Amino acid sequence: MFGSVKMAEAAENGWNGLTMQSESELLQSAQKTDKTARTFVREEKKRLRAEEEKELSPYMETTKEERAFLRAIRAGIAVSAATATLCTVYLIHPFTPQDIVNSSAQFGSVIETGVLTSGHAAVKTAKVISSATEHAASEVQKQIEASRAKKAADAALKEQMMQKTLDLYNGDSAALANGKDAANPEKVEEENTNQGPVIYEKNPETGEMEVADIPDTLHYIENDYNVLLTTSIGPMLYMNQADSHWGDYKIGGMDNMSHYGCGPTTVAMIANSFSHGGVAVTPQDVAEWAWENKLYQLHGGSFHSLIPEGLAHYGMQVESVTDRSAKNVRELLDDGHILVALMGKGEFSDSGHFVVLAENAPNGGVMLADPFNFTNCEKTWDLKDILTELKTASDAGGPLWAVSQMPQQ
């Protein structure tokens, strides 16, 4: 380019360069001139680019900071989502060490790939946790209310028993302490042949609580109730798993009888009242025997086999009831049996609970002995409802067993 300019200038000055240079020299001169031009253009571009970068460098640095900040936010959201999800899964199923290793690898991969939807996942997880917390709080409140209702019913029963006792002794506390009736010193001994502490049973005709005549097979065990329940095979001393005399006993050193003791209490009520073994049996005695013989699971309660094996151990006859129709159950109750029923989710439990079907009621229903709630022993139950709520378990002959006394030798 510059060579052409120079030749134009030479022509204008009247200098005829073509006559003085050979063709090859002219070509070499043109190449050198063109190389110089290219170098000039390249350097000029570098200079302009450097000036542009210098002017834009503050803006470029700000953009890098913003990008780093956004990456940090995304990483934080991913970590939060992973942590919340782990907590939720743990509530459903506790981790094993291998689960933790696998989960860590999976969530580490999620964080590395920078999942953009982690924020939505965190929100959903938070909602799930919130819902689970509300449900748990509701269940706890229900348990508290049920416990309060049970305590109120028990307190009313104790008050009734105390009033009956005071009436028996005509309000004379000194006579009560001495075991004599001020108006009739022989009254207690006449009506309670064992001369033990006064216990009561309900008169089936009047519905009133009256002083009971303790049968020879029944051993009096001090408890908070001192009540006999009528059954199809005779009077049965009622016991409650939360009784102050054994409710705090820890089965296997861990589980409170008051919460897990329906099985041992059921066996104790029956064995203590109808066995010919001649030994007083408490729920704590049965619980210790069950633990020693591997018939109890920590935090799970009694195995179903405690009913047939435990009652047989204490001298009772036990048979599995395979025909669980209402007709057959009524016939068994009329034919010298009581029945132990393993209840499933429903009126009595959310998981499992043992009760005793004690006798047929005049109105076509059935009377129960519930080791957890005495108020359930005072009303008639629809037999079909009871049979519908039986737990769907068939191991150890359950969920229904017929119990009768051994023939006396």
C-alpha positions in Angstrom: 0.0 0.0 0.0 2.7 2.5 1.0 4.8 1.4 -2.1 1.9 2.5 -4.4 1.8 5.9 -2.6 5.5 6.4 -3.0 5.4 5.5 -6.7 2.5 8.0 -7.2 4.6 10.6 -5.4 7.6 9.8 -7.7 5.5 10.1 -10.8 4.2 13.4 -9.6 7.8 14.6 -9.1 8.7 13.5 -12.6 10.9 10.7 -11.5 10.5 7.7 -13.7 11.5 4.9 -11.3 10.5 2.1 -13.6 13.4 2.8 -15.9 16.0 2.7 -13.1 14.9 -0.5 -11.3 14.5 -4.0 -12.5 11.2 -5.8 -12.1 12.6 -8.1 -9.3 13.8 -5.1 -7.2 10.4 -3.5 -7.5 8.7 -6.8 -6.2 11.0 -7.0 -3.2 10.4 -3.5 -2.3 6.6 -4.0 -2.4 6.8 -7.1 -0.2 8.8 -5.3 2.5 6.4 -2.4 2.4 3.4 -4.7 2.8 5.0 -6.6 5.8 5.6 -3.3 7.5 2.0 -2.4 7.0 0.7 -5.6 8.5 2.9 -5.3 11.5 1.6 -1.7 12.0 -2.0 -2.9 11.9 -1.3 -5.8 14.3 0.3 -3.5 16.9 -2.4 -1.0 16.5 -5.1 -3.6 17.3 -3.2 -4.8 20.4 -3.0 -1.2 21.6 -6.7 -0.6 21.1 -7.6 -3.9 22.8 -5.4 -3.1 25.8 -7.1 0.3 26.2 -10.5 -1.2 25.9 -9.7 -3.9 28.6 -8.3 -1.2 30.9 -11.5 0.8 30.6 -13.8 -2.3 31.1 -11.7 -4.0 33.9 -13.8 -2.5 36.8 -17.0 -3.8 35.3 -15.5 -7.2 34.6 -14.3 -7.6 38.2 -17.8 -6.8 39.5 -19.3 -9.5 37.3 -16.9 -12.1 38.6 -17.8 -11.3 42.2 -21.5 -11.5 41.4 -21.0 -14.9 39.8 -19.0 -16.2 42.7 -21.8 -15.0 45.1 -24.5 -16.7 43.0 -22.5 -20.0 43.0 -22.2 -19.7 46.8 -25.9 -19.2 47.2 -26.7 -22.2 45.0 -24.3 -24.4 46.9 -25.9 -23.3 50.2 -29.3 -24.1 48.9 -28.2 -27.6 47.8 -26.6 -28.3 51.2 -29.7 -27.2 53.0 -31.9 -29.4 50.8 -29.7 -32.4 51.3 -29.7 -31.9 55.1 -33.5 -31.5 55.3 -34.1 -34.5 53.1 -31.7 -36.6 55.3 -33.6 -35.6 58.4 -36.9 -36.5 56.9 -35.7 -39.9 55.7 -34.2 -40.6 59.1 -37.6 -40.0 60.8 -39.1 -42.7 58.6 -36.2 -45.1 58.6 -33.0 -44.7 60.8 -29.8 -44.8 58.8 -27.2 -47.6 59.0 -23.6 -46.6 58.5 -23.7 -47.9 54.9 -26.9 -45.7 54.3 -25.0 -42.7 55.4 -22.0 -43.4 53.1 -24.3 -44.0 50.1 -26.4 -40.9 50.8 -23.3 -38.7 51.3 -22.1 -39.9 47.9 -25.4 -39.2 46.2 -25.9 -35.7 47.7 -22.2 -34.9 47.1 -22.9 -35.6 43.4 -26.0 -33.4 43.5 -24.0 -30.5 45.0 -21.2 -30.8 42.5 -23.6 -30.7 39.5 -25.3 -27.6 41.0 -28.9 -28.7 40.8 -30.9 -25.6 40.0 -34.2 -26.9 41.5 -32.7 -27.5 45.0 -34.5 -24.4 46.3 -37.9 -25.9 45.4 -36.9 -29.2 46.9 -36.0 -27.4 50.2 -39.3 -25.7 50.3 -41.2 -29.0 49.7 -39.1 -30.8 52.3 -39.8 -28.1 54.8 -43.5 -28.5 54.2 -43.3 -32.2 54.8 -41.3 -31.7 58.0 -43.8 -29.1 59.2 -46.8 -31.5 58.4 -45.1 -34.4 60.2 -44.4 -32.2 63.3 -48.0 -31.0 63.4 -49.2 -34.6 63.2 -46.8 -35.8 65.9 -48.0 -32.9 68.2 -51.6 -33.9 67.5 -50.9 -37.5 68.5 -49.1 -36.4 71.7 -52.1 -34.2 72.6 -54.5 -37.1 72.0 -52.3 -39.3 74.3 -52.3 -36.6 77.0 -56.1 -36.2 76.8 -56.6 -40.0 77.0 -54.2 -40.2 80.0 -56.1 -37.4 81.8 -59.4 -39.1 81.1 -58.1 -42.4 82.4 -56.7 -40.7 85.6 -60.0 -39.0 86.2 -61.9 -42.3 85.8 -59.5 -44.0 88.1 -59.8 -41.3 90.7 -63.6 -41.5 90.5 -63.4 -45.2 91.0 -61.1 -44.9 94.0 -63.4 -42.3 95.6 -66.4 -44.7 95.0 -64.5 -47.5 96.7 -63.5 -45.4 99.6 -67.1 -44.2 100.1 -68.3 -47.8 100.0 -65.8 -48.8 102.6 -66.8 -45.8 104.9 -70.4 -46.7 104.4 -69.6 -50.3 105.4 -68.0 -49.1 108.6 -70.7 -46.4 109.2 -68.1 -43.6 108.9 -66.1 -44.8 111.9 -62.4 -44.4 110.7 -61.1 -46.0 113.9 -63.2 -49.1 113.3 -62.0 -49.1 109.6 -58.4 -49.0 110.8 -59.0 -51.9 113.2 -60.8 -53.9 110.5 -64.1 -54.0 112.5 -67.6 -52.5 111.8 -68.7 -50.3 114.7 -72.3 -51.3 114.1 -71.8 -54.9 113.3 -68.3 -56.3 114.2 -68.9 -59.6 112.4 -70.1 -58.0 109.1 -66.8 -58.0 107.3 -65.9 -61.5 108.4 -69.3 -62.8 107.4 -69.2 -61.3 103.9 -65.5 -61.7 103.2 -64.6 -65.3 104.2 -60.9 -64.8 103.6 -60.8 -62.0 106.2 -58.5 -60.1 103.9 -58.8 -56.5 102.7 -62.3 -55.5 101.5 -62.8 -55.9 97.8 -65.9 -55.3 95.7 -67.9 -56.8 92.9 -70.9 -55.5 91.0 -74.3 -57.0 91.8 -75.6 -58.1 88.3 -79.2 -57.4 89.4 -78.8 -53.9 91.0 -75.6 -52.8 89.3 -74.3 -51.7 92.7 -70.8 -52.4 94.1 -71.0 -54.9 97.0 -68.5 -56.5 99.3 -67.2 -59.6 97.5 -66.9 -63.1 98.9 -63.4 -64.0 97.7 -63.3 -67.5 96.1 -60.8 -70.0 97.4 -58.9 -70.0 94.0 -58.4 -66.3 94.1 -55.5 -64.7 95.8 -55.9 -61.1 97.0 -53.2 -58.8 95.7 -53.0 -55.3 96.9 -53.8 -52.9 94.1 -55.4 -49.5 93.4 -58.8 -51.0 92.5 -59.8 -53.9 94.8 -62.6 -54.9 92.4 -63.8 -58.3 91.3 -65.2 -58.7 87.7 -67.7 -61.3 87.0 -66.8 -63.8 84.2 -68.2 -66.9 82.8 -65.9 -69.1 85.0 -66.2 -67.1 88.2 -65.0 -63.8 89.9 -61.8 -62.3 88.6 -59.6 -59.8 90.5 -59.2 -56.8 88.2 -55.6 -55.5 87.7 -54.4 -52.5 85.7 -51.0 -52.3 84.0 -50.5 -48.7 85.3 -51.3 -49.5 88.9 -49.1 -47.6 91.3 -47.8 -50.9 92.8 -46.1 -52.0 89.6 -46.8 -49.4 86.8 -43.2 -48.0 87.1 -41.6 -51.5 86.9 -39.3 -51.6 83.9 -39.6 -54.8 81.8 -36.2 -55.9 80.7 -34.8 -52.9 82.6 -36.2 -50.4 80.0 -39.9 -50.6 79.2 -42.4 -49.3 81.8 -45.2 -51.7 82.7 -47.7 -48.9 82.5 -47.1 -48.6 78.7 -46.0 -52.1 77.6 -47.6 -54.4 80.2 -51.0 -55.4 78.8 -49.8 -58.9 78.1 -48.4 -59.7 81.6 -51.3 -58.0 83.3 -53.8 -60.0 81.3 -52.0 -63.3 82.2 -51.8 -62.2 85.8 -55.5 -61.4 86.2 -56.5 -64.8 84.8 -53.8 -67.0 86.5 -54.2 -65.3 89.9 -58.0 -65.8 89.8 -58.5 -69.2 88.3 -55.3 -71.3 88.5 -55.2 -74.2 91.0 -51.5 -73.6 91.6 -52.0 -71.8 94.9 -49.6 -69.0 94.1 -50.4 -65.3 94.0 -49.4 -63.9 90.7 -48.8 -60.2 90.0 -48.2 -58.5 86.6 -44.6 -57.9 87.6 -44.2 -61.7 88.3 -45.5 -62.5 84.8 -43.3 -59.8 83.2 -40.2 -61.1 84.8 -41.0 -64.7 83.7 -41.8 -63.5 80.1 -38.4 -61.7 79.9 -36.5 -64.7 81.2 -38.2 -66.9 78.7 -37.7 -64.6 75.7 -41.4 -63.9 75.3 -41.0 -60.1 75.4 -39.4 -57.7 72.9 -38.0 -54.4 74.1 -39.9 -51.4 72.8 -42.3 -53.9 71.1 -44.2 -55.5 73.9 -45.1 -59.1 74.6 -44.9 -61.7 71.9 -48.3 -63.2 71.0 -47.0 -66.6 72.3 -47.0 -65.2 75.9 -50.8 -65.9 76.1 -50.7 -69.7 75.4 -47.3 -70.3 77.0 -47.8 -68.0 79.9 -51.3 -69.2 80.9 -50.2 -72.8 80.5 -47.2 -72.1 82.7 -49.5 -70.9 85.4 -51.9 -73.9 85.2 -54.6 -72.9 82.7 -55.9 -74.6 79.6 -55.6 -72.6 76.4 -56.8 -73.3 72.9 -56.6 -71.3 69.7 -60.0 -70.2 68.4 -60.1 -70.6 64.6 -63.9 -70.2 64.3 -64.1 -66.5 65.2 -67.8 -66.1 64.4 -70.0 -64.3 66.9 -72.1 -67.4 67.4 -69.1 -69.6 68.3 -67.6 -67.0 70.7 -71.0 -66.7 72.5 -71.1 -70.5 72.8 -67.6 -70.6 74.2 -68.4 -68.0 76.8 -71.5 -70.0 77.8 -69.5 -73.2 78.0 -66.9 -72.6 80.7 -64.4 -70.4 78.9 -63.2 -66.8 78.9 -61.3 -65.5 75.8 -58.2 -63.5 75.4 -58.4 -61.2 72.3 -55.5 -59.5 70.6 -57.0 -56.2 69.4 -55.6 -54.3 66.4 -56.1 -50.7 65.4 -59.4 -49.3 66.5 -61.2 -48.5 69.8 -58.5 -50.0 72.1 -55.2 -49.4 70.3 -53.3 -48.1 67.3 -51.0 -51.1 67.1 -52.0 -54.0 69.5 -53.6 -54.6 72.8 -54.7 -57.7 74.9 -58.2 -57.7 76.5 -60.3 -60.5 78.1 -63.8 -61.3 76.8 -65.3 -62.1 80.2 -68.9 -63.0 79.7 -72.0 -62.6 77.5 -74.1 -59.6 78.5 -77.9 -59.9 78.8 -78.5 -57.4 76.0 -76.6 -59.6 73.5 -73.3 -57.8 73.8 -70.1 -58.9 75.7 -68.4 -57.7 78.9 -64.6 -57.1 78.8 -61.7 -56.9 81.2 -59.3 -54.2 79.8 -56.0 -54.1 81.7 -55.4 -50.5 80.5 -58.7 -48.8 81.2 -61.2 -49.9 83.9 -64.0 -47.8 82.5 -64.1 -50.2 79.5 -65.0 -53.0 82.0 -68.1 -51.2 83.1 -70.0 -51.1 79.8 -71.4 -53.6 77.3 -69.6 -54.0 73.9 -70.9 -55.1 70.6 -69.4 -58.5 69.9 -69.3 -58.0 66.1 -67.3 -54.8 66.6 -64.8 -56.5 68.8 -64.3 -59.4 66.3 -63.9 -56.9 63.5 -61.1 -55.1 65.3 -59.1 -58.3 66.1 -55.6 -58.0 64.9 -54.8 -59.8 61.7 -52.2 -62.1 63.2 -52.2 -65.9 63.2 -48.9 -66.7 65.0 -49.1 -68.6 68.3 -52.7 -69.4 67.6 -53.9 -65.7 67.8 -55.6 -63.4 67.7 -58.2 -65.2 69.8 -57.6 -67.9 72.5 -60.2 -69.7 74.7 -59.1 -70.2 78.3 -60.5 -72.6 80.8 -59.6 -74.1 84.2 -57.6 -77.3 84.5 -59.7 -80.1 85.9 -58.9 -80.5 89.6 -57.0 -83.7 90.5 
